[in-house]
């Protein structure tokens, strides 16, 4: 009997030993597939690529009538109100926030300098955050801003009003420009300026001018102050442009190139093509290829029904030009030409002493140069009556020419149309339920599912959650 | 450590009761009084104990019984339980007489222990191998449909090798696994389903099937469904959702070698296609455009709002192909009502099994080979499965027995189609039912490529540009861009068992479930998407090392004791290596990752998890009248943080047979009440504790890494599921009527879940411990034998209702989005799991739909519309038997549950379905212009309450309808004739002097008819995976019907 008890106890002890060990659990549960530490440069590369990847460039080009849809004409007929801003936050903004955190936390900031000086990294991240947040707020209106990107501290961020967001943009850009150390190590992993901190400083100022000009209708004083200060340190030539370079490999292709590999959904719109053709704009053959049937640029009728668009063949219309839909065609973030249009408007408003007509022509010239038009053709173009600056209606002159020059920067073009109300665009003839051109996009079901209280409060302040409600600066 | 001490003392307490008991071996044969044939599967147990076994295919059993045992009980479904007094001898011949539906049956329970069902304190239901193998379904999960109360099976529709989901007693976990654990001869079988979210929500993907489908029905001896969490103490937290316990056929002691051969052939046909309209063909308007003077179809349109199919001569798509006999010709624009039907074929399934078995003194073995081959209704799709199963045991010494069981399964599934809205290769069904032209002649498409290998499609860009626009020729897709799966799997165990002393045995096992799963997907060069190739190789190893000591003792003649003490170490390793090409293939149709034009995309993933466990259980019996079982288990999991990684959980069950107190059993032959309580702890997946960065494609020479969207949590603790169950069983009139009722109440709390968070926080999800889900329900099983003569009629009805409620989520969070594609399915506080949220109509106080001044419905967003979970489910089996002929029919049903149908949504949007033609309220064709009396009138009232009187064009009406998704949520109730089986055992007298021992023939049919459903055009059952994302119908391949026969010969 004793023998058996001994045996049993031995067996139990054996079993306990065999399962009891938890010493190696921590090692077993260490993820071998992902890293816990990466240079901030890698995050910056990802953030920049993902900003471009998240933009609603095509949608906005359809709203501003640069392009038309060729078959499924839903977006250009304003069918869907909802759009999601989620991946802006989980994508580039989360990465940028982490770059700032790593460069601020005393435990990590010293190691982080391998990717550039702490101040320079923080500055670049702040500038790109403003650029991104402006895309978001200009599309939806009120958005989570000051309470956003805080992870478990706030899983349901509150929404900020746009006046507060815009005020913060100005502060952020001013501080970011000030903290740039041109002579210290620049940002590594930087696709846009290759770590050239002087270029970042100019971009911060140019962006401040963009932020400022947006406020003209609602806070002229703030607008003036931001524009004037931004212009002073902004771009000085097309060499300073903020462009995102796409590459020849599939993972880094320009998405428009990728689209046209398999589909042909977008053509230049008749609105754009007709306007440019009427004033002999030399950029038109760059913007679009000739239609095979006619050998000339023919715009696709904008916003027509599926029945109508279905009867128009691809041979009858003009698709975007080779220059804008190559694999390596750059993504436009902000150009010298845009800054000059802001300057022209500042001059027209009397905020600066320059002659608005001159600056207006400089702006057009910079755009011509950007699109590869020679000086002679530019001069011929500027000599036309229809192109000349109209001091009596500067909004029309600047609005129309800025609209043309902002080709491929869909959202800026749509925003400036909303602010200036020029060019005079007619809504899609076959708009769903006779809708007008959208003034904003609506929040998604997902946001109501996950952050109902705050998004509902924002809607209550801002107005109906549809595409007709005008956002703060759109008066 | 305290917990270990607790368990140790618990077990030592048991050990102290070890006393000197003697056992002896008895064996025998069980035959039927009707024809003298041996009966396999008879439960033989020692009266008054929980010890028992099951007879083999020849009716033979061997059983170790205590020296002082008085009698053996033999029980079998449909037979009277026989009591055989034990004497001096060791060989017993038991003759069974037919009886009513058995309630004295013995079932195989956790750890493979056979027990009298009446002694169980929880709900368990057993099916025999015949129930499962007869139907020859490729997926063993489907064989359970409708047969067990409280078990809900959702099968995929018509693809071979598709997924089936099984859930017992509702959904307990918000984001984790809700399916039961499959155990084959004690070895846990992985039932992973690697379908993408896109596949499951119908967005687009490939349904690769659930991996438990590898279990071969031919080798199954019996299958027990343990519904509650009580088994979890013995199998660990993976069994918290119940256990499907499978016992395979084993060799038996017999003279010579036994051979059995069975063969079956099934024919599968498409059972259900949408109701298409056949009046209007492709296009967006009712007139033809012309090209060079001839009327042309709008080839670019993938909708059927076009001209009437009235025979007008037009240039159809094929007239532009020089190789077509109608090249350059105008042909009549006419309907082809059967175009989609013609695309599908008749599938053939063959199943052949040969098994040999035998056994002499001390050695038993069985070797079986099964060849299963199934071709689908979808051309080119095929599933082949070869299974070799071996089991054997040998008594090395008097006390030491070595056993091994090994299964090798090779599955090959070819021609797996893309599914959902935008599958990688293109889903032909999405085209047929959502984006198509009704006049298309399938015969013209059969020639799918030109001599130069160019895709010939109806959806050409224009007469001068024959490049496919949106849709390829469907035959091109399935022939040129197939997806294939191949899985090699080995599972089984080796064990050593030592009889320490009578009544006490110790046994050790090494178990493995190991598979290598290889998937290839391609897009052929010349397709619309860029040529592409992807290879996914997964390896799964789930190894368990187990130790178990078992002690059995009749303490007095009234008291019995069974005790177990076990230990288990589980080591799971998972590897996934996936590579896919980017930028096209350098050589056309060279399907190899090295052909990638740009740097290929790579996934290199592995994870590991270790769980160590100690457990013990004890069963006490009193006079075959009262039983109490207790169990206790402690797990240590590598996935939880130090300090929280050890967790203990107990279970108690009790049974009381009050009928034992009544002498006269003529009215109440069985009366039993039972109760159980259990708690189960659960861990999580590996690597949920620390933040890591995910790598993206390089930008040139710049590496790119991103902050993950899921926020990890270093403070996780184990989850807990608590179950209370009460049951009562009754047998009346000498068991001709039986009733089994169960009530349960399950609470799952502190769930570890990836909570969806507002993305503006920077994270779209966060791992948290949170939530409380309750499931309360009833299960009823009623059995009756209304006629009990030479002709017998049995009825078994099972019915179950589960009430699920998401009581709370995390603090400050009241909704959890499970998935969305258009509508979302949610775990919403206060609602049932799987609640739909989407847009729909707006109603006034009288429940009428509001219509705006333009004649359109007023749209409401963010509305809640019921859950995908059904209200109740059940099945009715009627069986008849007369002189060796048996007929049985299973009808199963589901009430409630919401299914979202994109086929209906886009089928109407595109004008393909019959609902988009016909007359309007004025009696005029709805597709006529409103100006000529046509159009549609939205049924509803204006804001002022007057009925809507504004007609809108039919095309606008149906196109607008897609934005009211409520319109495409349907009640998924159904009644189906699931299974019919006609069997005949040839009289044994026919083979009296031959070597043949028995011949059975059977005719079987599955999914024969949908007797009732509320959803138009598609099947109410439409699983796209076995996970929690359910209820999305979107381009599923059509449901099928199967009929066949099988022959089984024993030598």
Coordinates of N, CA, C and O in Angstrom, one line a residue, chain A residues 1 4 11-12 15 18-19 21-22 25 28-36 38 42-43 45-46 49 71-72 74 79 82 85-86 89-90 94-95 98 102 144 148-152 154-157 189-191 244-245 247 249-253 262-263 265 306-307 310-311 445 448-450, chain B residues 18 284-285 289 298 300 302 469-470 500-501 528 530 545 547 565 567-568 583 598 604-606 608 610 612-614 636-639 645 686-687 689 691-693 697-700 702-707 709 711 756-764 766 812 815 817 824 837 862 959 962-963:
Chain A
X1 N 0.8 -1.2 0.0 CA 0.0 0.0 0.0 C 0.9 1.3 0.0 O 0.7 2.2 -0.8
X4 N 2.4 2.1 -3.2 CA 1.5 2.7 -4.2 C 1.3 4.2 -3.9 O 1.3 5.0 -4.8
X11 N 4.3 10.4 -9.1 CA 3.7 10.7 -10.3 C 3.1 12.1 -10.3 O 3.3 12.9 -11.2
X12 N 2.6 12.5 -9.2 CA 2.0 13.9 -9.0 C 3.1 14.9 -9.1 O 3.0 15.9 -9.8
X15 N 4.3 15.3 -12.6 CA 3.3 16.0 -13.4 C 3.4 17.5 -13.1 O 3.4 18.4 -14.0
X18 N 6.4 19.1 -14.7 CA 6.2 19.1 -16.1 C 5.4 20.2 -16.6 O 5.6 20.8 -17.7
X19 N 4.5 20.7 -15.8 CA 3.6 21.8 -16.2 C 3.9 23.1 -15.5 O 3.5 24.2 -15.9
X21 N 6.4 25.0 -14.8 CA 7.4 26.0 -15.2 C 6.8 27.2 -16.0 O 6.2 26.9 -17.1
X22 N 6.9 28.4 -15.5 CA 6.4 29.5 -16.3 C 7.6 30.5 -16.5 O 7.3 31.6 -17.0
X25 N 8.0 32.1 -20.0 CA 6.8 32.6 -20.6 C 7.0 34.0 -21.3 O 6.5 34.3 -22.3
X28 N 8.6 33.5 -24.5 CA 7.7 32.9 -25.5 C 6.7 34.0 -26.0 O 6.4 34.0 -27.2
X29 N 6.3 34.9 -25.2 CA 5.3 35.9 -25.5 C 5.9 37.2 -26.1 O 5.3 38.2 -26.1
X30 N 7.2 37.1 -26.5 CA 7.8 38.3 -27.1 C 7.6 38.2 -28.6 O 8.0 37.2 -29.2
X31 N 7.0 39.2 -29.2 CA 6.6 39.1 -30.6 C 7.8 39.1 -31.5 O 8.6 40.1 -31.6
X32 N 8.0 38.0 -32.3 CA 9.2 38.0 -33.2 C 8.9 38.6 -34.5 O 9.8 38.7 -35.4
X33 N 7.7 39.0 -34.7 CA 7.3 39.5 -36.1 C 7.4 41.0 -36.2 O 7.4 41.5 -37.3
X34 N 7.4 41.7 -35.1 CA 7.4 43.1 -35.2 C 8.5 43.7 -34.3 O 8.9 43.0 -33.3
X35 N 8.9 44.9 -34.5 CA 9.9 45.4 -33.7 C 9.3 46.4 -32.7 O 8.2 47.0 -32.9
X36 N 10.0 46.6 -31.5 CA 9.5 47.4 -30.5 C 10.1 48.8 -30.6 O 9.7 49.8 -30.0
X38 N 11.9 51.5 -33.5 CA 12.4 51.8 -34.8 C 12.9 53.3 -34.9 O 12.4 54.1 -34.1
X42 N 12.0 56.1 -40.0 CA 11.1 55.2 -40.6 C 9.7 55.5 -40.5 O 8.8 55.3 -41.4
X43 N 9.3 56.1 -39.3 CA 8.0 56.5 -39.1 C 7.6 57.7 -40.0 O 6.5 57.9 -40.5
X45 N 9.0 58.4 -42.9 CA 8.7 58.0 -44.3 C 7.3 57.5 -44.5 O 6.6 57.8 -45.4
X46 N 6.9 56.7 -43.5 CA 5.6 56.1 -43.6 C 4.5 57.2 -43.5 O 3.5 57.2 -44.2
X49 N 4.2 59.2 -46.8 CA 3.5 58.4 -47.8 C 2.0 58.3 -47.5 O 1.2 58.3 -48.4
X71 N -18.0 56.7 -66.4 CA -19.1 55.8 -66.5 C -20.0 55.7 -65.3 O -21.2 56.1 -65.3
X72 N -19.4 55.4 -64.1 CA -20.2 55.4 -62.9 C -20.1 56.9 -62.4 O -19.0 57.2 -61.8
X74 N -21.3 58.5 -59.9 CA -21.9 58.8 -58.6 C -21.2 59.9 -57.8 O -21.9 60.7 -57.3
X79 N -23.5 61.6 -54.8 CA -24.4 60.6 -54.3 C -24.2 60.4 -52.8 O -25.2 60.3 -52.0
X82 N -21.5 60.6 -46.7 CA -20.6 60.2 -45.7 C -19.2 59.9 -46.3 O -19.0 59.4 -47.4
X85 N -12.8 59.9 -42.1 CA -11.5 60.5 -41.8 C -10.6 59.6 -41.0 O -9.5 60.0 -40.6
X86 N -11.1 58.4 -40.7 CA -10.4 57.6 -39.8 C -8.9 57.3 -40.1 O -8.1 57.4 -39.2
X89 N -6.2 59.7 -39.1 CA -5.8 59.7 -37.7 C -4.9 58.4 -37.4 O -3.9 58.6 -36.7
X90 N -5.4 57.3 -37.8 CA -4.7 56.1 -37.4 C -3.4 55.9 -38.3 O -2.5 55.2 -37.9
X94 N -1.1 59.4 -36.3 CA -0.6 58.6 -35.2 C 1.0 58.5 -35.3 O 1.7 58.5 -34.3
X95 N 1.5 58.4 -36.5 CA 2.9 58.3 -36.7 C 3.6 59.6 -36.3 O 4.6 59.6 -35.6
X98 N 3.7 60.1 -32.7 CA 4.7 59.2 -32.0 C 6.1 59.8 -32.2 O 6.9 59.7 -31.3
X102 N 8.5 60.6 -29.1 CA 9.8 59.9 -28.9 C 10.9 61.0 -28.8 O 11.8 60.9 -28.0
X144 N -12.2 66.2 -34.2 CA -11.4 66.0 -33.0 C -10.0 66.6 -33.4 O -9.4 66.2 -34.4
X148 N -7.5 64.8 -29.8 CA -7.3 63.6 -30.6 C -5.9 63.0 -30.4 O -5.1 63.7 -29.7
X149 N -5.7 61.8 -30.8 CA -4.4 61.1 -30.9 C -3.9 60.9 -29.5 O -2.7 60.8 -29.3
X150 N -4.8 60.7 -28.5 CA -4.3 60.5 -27.1 C -4.4 59.1 -26.7 O -4.3 58.8 -25.5
X151 N -4.8 58.2 -27.6 CA -4.8 56.7 -27.2 C -5.8 56.5 -26.1 O -6.9 57.0 -26.1
X152 N -5.3 55.7 -25.1 CA -6.2 55.3 -24.1 C -6.6 56.4 -23.1 O -7.6 56.3 -22.4
X154 N -8.0 59.0 -24.2 CA -9.3 59.5 -24.7 C -9.7 58.7 -25.9 O -9.3 59.0 -27.0
X155 N -10.5 57.7 -25.6 CA -11.0 56.8 -26.7 C -12.2 57.5 -27.5 O -12.6 57.0 -28.5
X156 N -12.7 58.5 -26.9 CA -13.8 59.3 -27.5 C -13.5 60.7 -27.5 O -14.0 61.5 -26.7
X157 N -12.6 61.1 -28.4 CA -12.1 62.5 -28.4 C -13.3 63.5 -28.7 O -14.2 63.3 -29.5
X189 N 14.8 60.2 -43.6 CA 13.6 59.5 -44.1 C 12.6 60.5 -44.7 O 11.4 60.1 -44.8
X190 N 13.0 61.7 -45.0 CA 12.1 62.7 -45.5 C 12.0 62.7 -47.0 O 13.0 63.0 -47.7
X191 N 10.8 62.3 -47.5 CA 10.6 62.2 -48.9 C 10.5 63.5 -49.6 O 10.9 63.8 -50.7
X244 N 5.5 65.6 -53.4 CA 5.8 64.3 -53.0 C 6.2 63.5 -54.2 O 5.4 63.4 -55.2
X245 N 7.4 62.9 -54.2 CA 7.9 62.2 -55.4 C 7.4 60.7 -55.3 O 7.7 60.0 -54.3
X247 N 7.6 56.8 -57.0 CA 8.7 56.1 -57.5 C 8.2 55.1 -58.6 O 7.0 54.9 -58.7
X249 N 8.5 51.9 -58.5 CA 8.1 50.5 -58.1 C 6.6 50.5 -57.7 O 6.1 51.6 -57.2
X250 N 5.9 49.4 -57.8 CA 4.5 49.3 -57.6 C 4.0 49.8 -56.3 O 3.0 50.5 -56.2
X251 N 4.8 49.6 -55.2 CA 4.4 50.0 -53.9 C 4.4 51.5 -53.8 O 3.8 52.1 -52.8
X252 N 5.1 52.2 -54.7 CA 5.3 53.6 -54.5 C 4.8 54.4 -55.8 O 5.3 55.5 -56.1
X253 N 4.0 53.7 -56.6 CA 3.4 54.4 -57.7 C 2.5 55.5 -57.4 O 1.8 55.5 -56.4
X262 N -5.8 49.8 -65.1 CA -6.9 48.8 -65.2 C -8.3 49.5 -65.5 O -9.2 48.9 -65.9
X263 N -8.4 50.8 -65.3 CA -9.7 51.4 -65.4 C -9.5 52.8 -66.1 O -8.4 53.3 -66.3
X265 N -11.8 55.6 -65.4 CA -13.0 56.2 -64.8 C -13.0 57.7 -64.9 O -14.0 58.4 -64.7
X306 N -25.8 58.0 -65.7 CA -25.1 56.8 -66.3 C -25.6 56.5 -67.7 O -24.8 56.1 -68.5
X307 N -26.9 56.8 -67.9 CA -27.4 56.5 -69.3 C -26.6 57.4 -70.3 O -26.2 56.9 -71.4
X310 N -22.9 56.5 -70.4 CA -22.7 55.2 -71.0 C -22.6 55.2 -72.5 O -22.1 54.3 -73.2
X311 N -23.2 56.3 -73.1 CA -23.2 56.4 -74.6 C -22.0 57.1 -75.1 O -21.9 57.3 -76.3
X445 N -21.1 56.5 -40.3 CA -21.8 55.6 -39.3 C -20.8 55.2 -38.2 O -21.2 55.1 -37.1
X448 N -20.5 57.7 -35.5 CA -21.7 57.7 -34.6 C -21.7 56.4 -33.8 O -22.1 56.5 -32.6
X449 N -21.2 55.3 -34.3 CA -21.1 54.1 -33.5 C -20.2 54.2 -32.3 O -20.4 53.7 -31.3
X450 N -19.1 54.9 -32.6 CA -18.0 54.8 -31.6 C -17.8 56.1 -30.8 O -17.1 56.1 -29.8
Chain B
X18 N -7.5 5.3 -1.9 CA -7.0 4.2 -2.7 C -7.0 2.9 -1.8 O -6.4 2.9 -0.7
X284 N -28.4 51.2 -70.5 CA -28.9 52.2 -69.5 C -30.2 52.8 -70.0 O -30.8 53.6 -69.3
X285 N -30.5 52.6 -71.3 CA -31.7 53.2 -71.8 C -32.4 52.3 -72.8 O -31.7 51.3 -73.3
X289 N -28.0 52.6 -79.3 CA -27.1 53.6 -80.1 C -26.7 52.9 -81.3 O -26.9 51.7 -81.5
X298 N -25.1 48.4 -75.7 CA -24.1 49.1 -74.9 C -23.3 48.1 -74.1 O -23.6 47.7 -73.0
X300 N -20.5 48.3 -72.6 CA -19.9 48.8 -71.4 C -20.8 48.7 -70.2 O -20.4 48.7 -69.1
X302 N -23.0 47.2 -67.4 CA -23.1 45.9 -66.8 C -24.4 45.9 -66.0 O -24.5 45.4 -64.9
X469 N -13.8 45.5 -70.0 CA -13.9 46.7 -69.3 C -14.0 46.5 -67.7 O -13.1 46.8 -67.0
X470 N -15.1 45.9 -67.3 CA -15.2 45.6 -65.8 C -15.3 44.1 -65.6 O -14.9 43.6 -64.5
X500 N -1.5 0.4 -12.3 CA -0.7 0.4 -11.1 C -1.2 -0.7 -10.1 O -0.5 -1.5 -9.6
X501 N -2.5 -0.7 -9.9 CA -3.2 -1.7 -9.1 C -4.6 -1.7 -9.5 O -5.1 -0.8 -10.2
X528 N -8.3 41.7 -66.5 CA -8.5 43.1 -66.2 C -7.5 43.6 -65.1 O -6.7 44.5 -65.3
X530 N -4.1 43.5 -63.0 CA -2.7 43.1 -63.3 C -2.5 41.6 -63.0 O -2.9 41.1 -61.9
X545 N 1.0 17.3 -24.3 CA 1.6 16.2 -23.6 C 0.8 16.1 -22.3 O 0.6 17.0 -21.6
X547 N -0.8 13.7 -19.0 CA -0.7 12.7 -18.0 C -2.0 12.6 -17.3 O -2.6 13.6 -16.9
X565 N -6.8 12.5 -12.0 CA -5.9 13.6 -11.8 C -5.1 13.7 -13.1 O -4.5 12.7 -13.6
X567 N -2.5 16.2 -15.9 CA -1.7 17.4 -16.2 C -1.5 17.4 -17.7 O -1.5 16.4 -18.4
X568 N -1.4 18.7 -18.2 CA -1.3 18.8 -19.6 C -0.4 20.0 -19.9 O -0.4 21.0 -19.3
X583 N 3.4 44.6 -59.3 CA 3.8 45.2 -60.5 C 3.7 44.2 -61.7 O 4.2 44.5 -62.8
X598 N 8.1 44.0 -59.5 CA 8.6 44.8 -58.4 C 8.9 43.9 -57.2 O 8.5 42.7 -57.3
X604 N 5.9 37.4 -43.1 CA 6.7 36.4 -42.4 C 6.3 36.4 -41.0 O 6.6 37.3 -40.2
X605 N 5.4 35.5 -40.6 CA 4.8 35.5 -39.3 C 4.9 34.2 -38.5 O 4.8 33.2 -39.1
X606 N 5.2 34.3 -37.3 CA 5.1 33.1 -36.5 C 4.7 33.5 -35.1 O 4.9 34.6 -34.6
X608 N 3.8 31.7 -31.0 CA 3.9 30.5 -30.1 C 3.1 30.8 -28.8 O 3.1 31.9 -28.3
X610 N 2.1 28.7 -25.0 CA 2.2 27.5 -24.2 C 1.2 27.7 -23.0 O 1.1 28.7 -22.4
X612 N 0.2 25.5 -19.6 CA 0.4 24.4 -18.7 C -0.8 24.2 -17.8 O -1.4 25.2 -17.3
X613 N -1.2 23.0 -17.5 CA -2.5 22.8 -16.7 C -2.3 21.6 -15.8 O -1.7 20.6 -16.1
X614 N -3.0 21.8 -14.7 CA -3.2 20.7 -13.7 C -4.7 20.6 -13.5 O -5.3 21.6 -13.3
X636 N -1.8 27.8 -16.6 CA -0.8 28.9 -16.7 C -0.6 29.2 -18.1 O -0.2 28.3 -18.9
X637 N -0.9 30.4 -18.6 CA -0.8 30.7 -20.0 C 0.4 31.7 -20.3 O 0.5 32.7 -19.6
X638 N 1.1 31.4 -21.3 CA 2.2 32.3 -21.7 C 1.7 33.7 -22.3 O 2.4 34.6 -22.4
X639 N 0.4 33.7 -22.6 CA -0.1 34.9 -23.3 C -0.5 36.1 -22.4 O -0.7 37.2 -22.8
X645 N -1.1 35.4 -15.0 CA -1.1 34.3 -16.0 C -1.5 32.9 -15.4 O -1.4 31.9 -16.1
X686 N -1.3 35.2 -28.5 CA 0.1 35.7 -28.2 C 0.2 37.2 -28.6 O -0.5 37.7 -29.5
X687 N 1.1 37.8 -27.9 CA 1.6 39.2 -28.2 C 0.5 40.3 -28.2 O 0.4 41.2 -29.0
X689 N 0.4 42.2 -25.4 CA 0.8 43.0 -24.3 C 1.6 44.2 -24.6 O 1.4 45.2 -23.9
X691 N 3.4 47.2 -27.3 CA 3.3 47.9 -28.5 C 4.5 47.5 -29.5 O 5.6 47.5 -29.0
X692 N 4.2 47.2 -30.7 CA 5.2 47.0 -31.7 C 4.9 47.8 -32.9 O 3.7 48.2 -33.1
X693 N 5.9 48.0 -33.8 CA 5.6 48.7 -35.0 C 5.5 47.8 -36.2 O 6.1 46.7 -36.2
X697 N 6.0 48.6 -47.0 CA 7.0 48.6 -48.1 C 8.0 49.7 -48.0 O 7.6 50.8 -47.6
X698 N 9.2 49.4 -48.4 CA 10.2 50.5 -48.4 C 9.8 51.5 -49.4 O 9.1 51.3 -50.4
X699 N 10.2 52.8 -49.1 CA 10.2 53.8 -50.1 C 11.6 53.9 -50.6 O 12.5 54.5 -49.9
X700 N 11.8 53.4 -51.8 CA 13.2 53.4 -52.3 C 14.1 52.7 -51.3 O 13.8 51.6 -50.9
X702 N 14.4 53.9 -48.2 CA 13.9 54.3 -46.9 C 13.0 53.2 -46.4 O 12.0 53.0 -47.0
X703 N 13.3 52.6 -45.3 CA 12.3 51.7 -44.7 C 11.2 52.5 -44.1 O 11.3 53.7 -43.8
X704 N 10.0 51.9 -44.1 CA 8.8 52.6 -43.6 C 8.1 51.7 -42.5 O 7.8 50.5 -42.8
X705 N 8.0 52.3 -41.4 CA 7.3 51.6 -40.3 C 6.2 52.4 -39.7 O 6.3 53.7 -39.8
X706 N 5.1 51.8 -39.3 CA 4.0 52.6 -38.8 C 3.6 52.2 -37.4 O 3.8 51.1 -36.9
X707 N 3.0 53.2 -36.7 CA 2.4 52.9 -35.4 C 1.2 52.0 -35.6 O 0.4 52.4 -36.5
X709 N -2.5 50.2 -35.5 CA -3.8 50.7 -35.3 C -4.4 50.1 -34.0 O -5.5 50.6 -33.6
X711 N -4.1 49.2 -30.1 CA -3.3 49.6 -28.9 C -3.3 48.4 -28.0 O -4.3 47.9 -27.6
X756 N -13.2 48.3 -30.6 CA -13.1 49.3 -31.6 C -13.2 50.7 -30.9 O -14.0 50.9 -30.1
X757 N -12.3 51.6 -31.3 CA -12.3 52.9 -30.7 C -12.4 53.9 -31.8 O -12.1 53.6 -32.9
X758 N -12.8 55.1 -31.4 CA -12.9 56.1 -32.4 C -11.5 56.3 -32.9 O -10.5 56.5 -32.2
X759 N -11.3 56.2 -34.2 CA -10.0 56.3 -34.8 C -9.3 57.6 -34.6 O -8.1 57.7 -34.7
X760 N -10.1 58.6 -34.2 CA -9.5 59.9 -33.9 C -8.6 59.9 -32.7 O -7.8 60.8 -32.4
X761 N -8.7 58.8 -31.9 CA -7.8 58.6 -30.8 C -6.4 58.2 -31.3 O -5.5 58.1 -30.5
X762 N -6.3 57.9 -32.5 CA -5.0 57.5 -33.1 C -5.0 56.0 -33.2 O -4.1 55.4 -33.9
X763 N -5.9 55.3 -32.6 CA -6.0 53.8 -32.7 C -7.5 53.4 -33.0 O -8.4 54.0 -32.5
X764 N -7.6 52.5 -33.9 CA -8.9 52.1 -34.3 C -9.4 50.9 -33.4 O -10.6 50.6 -33.4
X766 N -8.4 48.8 -29.4 CA -7.5 48.7 -28.2 C -7.9 47.3 -27.5 O -9.0 47.0 -27.4
X812 N -17.5 53.4 -20.8 CA -17.6 54.5 -21.7 C -17.8 54.1 -23.1 O -17.8 54.9 -24.1
X815 N -20.8 50.4 -27.9 CA -21.0 49.6 -29.1 C -19.6 49.1 -29.6 O -18.6 49.7 -29.5
X817 N -18.1 47.3 -33.0 CA -18.4 46.9 -34.4 C -17.7 45.6 -34.8 O -16.4 45.6 -34.7
X824 N -23.3 47.7 -40.7 CA -22.4 47.0 -39.7 C -23.1 46.1 -38.8 O -24.3 46.2 -38.6
X837 N -26.7 47.7 -37.9 CA -26.9 49.2 -37.9 C -26.7 49.6 -39.3 O -25.6 49.4 -39.9
X862 N -28.1 55.6 -39.4 CA -27.8 55.1 -38.0 C -28.9 54.5 -37.3 O -29.2 54.8 -36.2
X959 N -32.6 52.4 -58.4 CA -31.2 52.8 -58.1 C -31.1 53.5 -56.7 O -30.2 53.4 -56.0
X962 N -31.0 51.4 -53.2 CA -29.8 50.8 -52.6 C -29.3 51.6 -51.4 O -28.6 51.2 -50.6
X963 N -29.8 52.9 -51.3 CA -29.4 53.7 -50.2 C -30.3 53.5 -49.0 O -30.1 54.2 -47.9

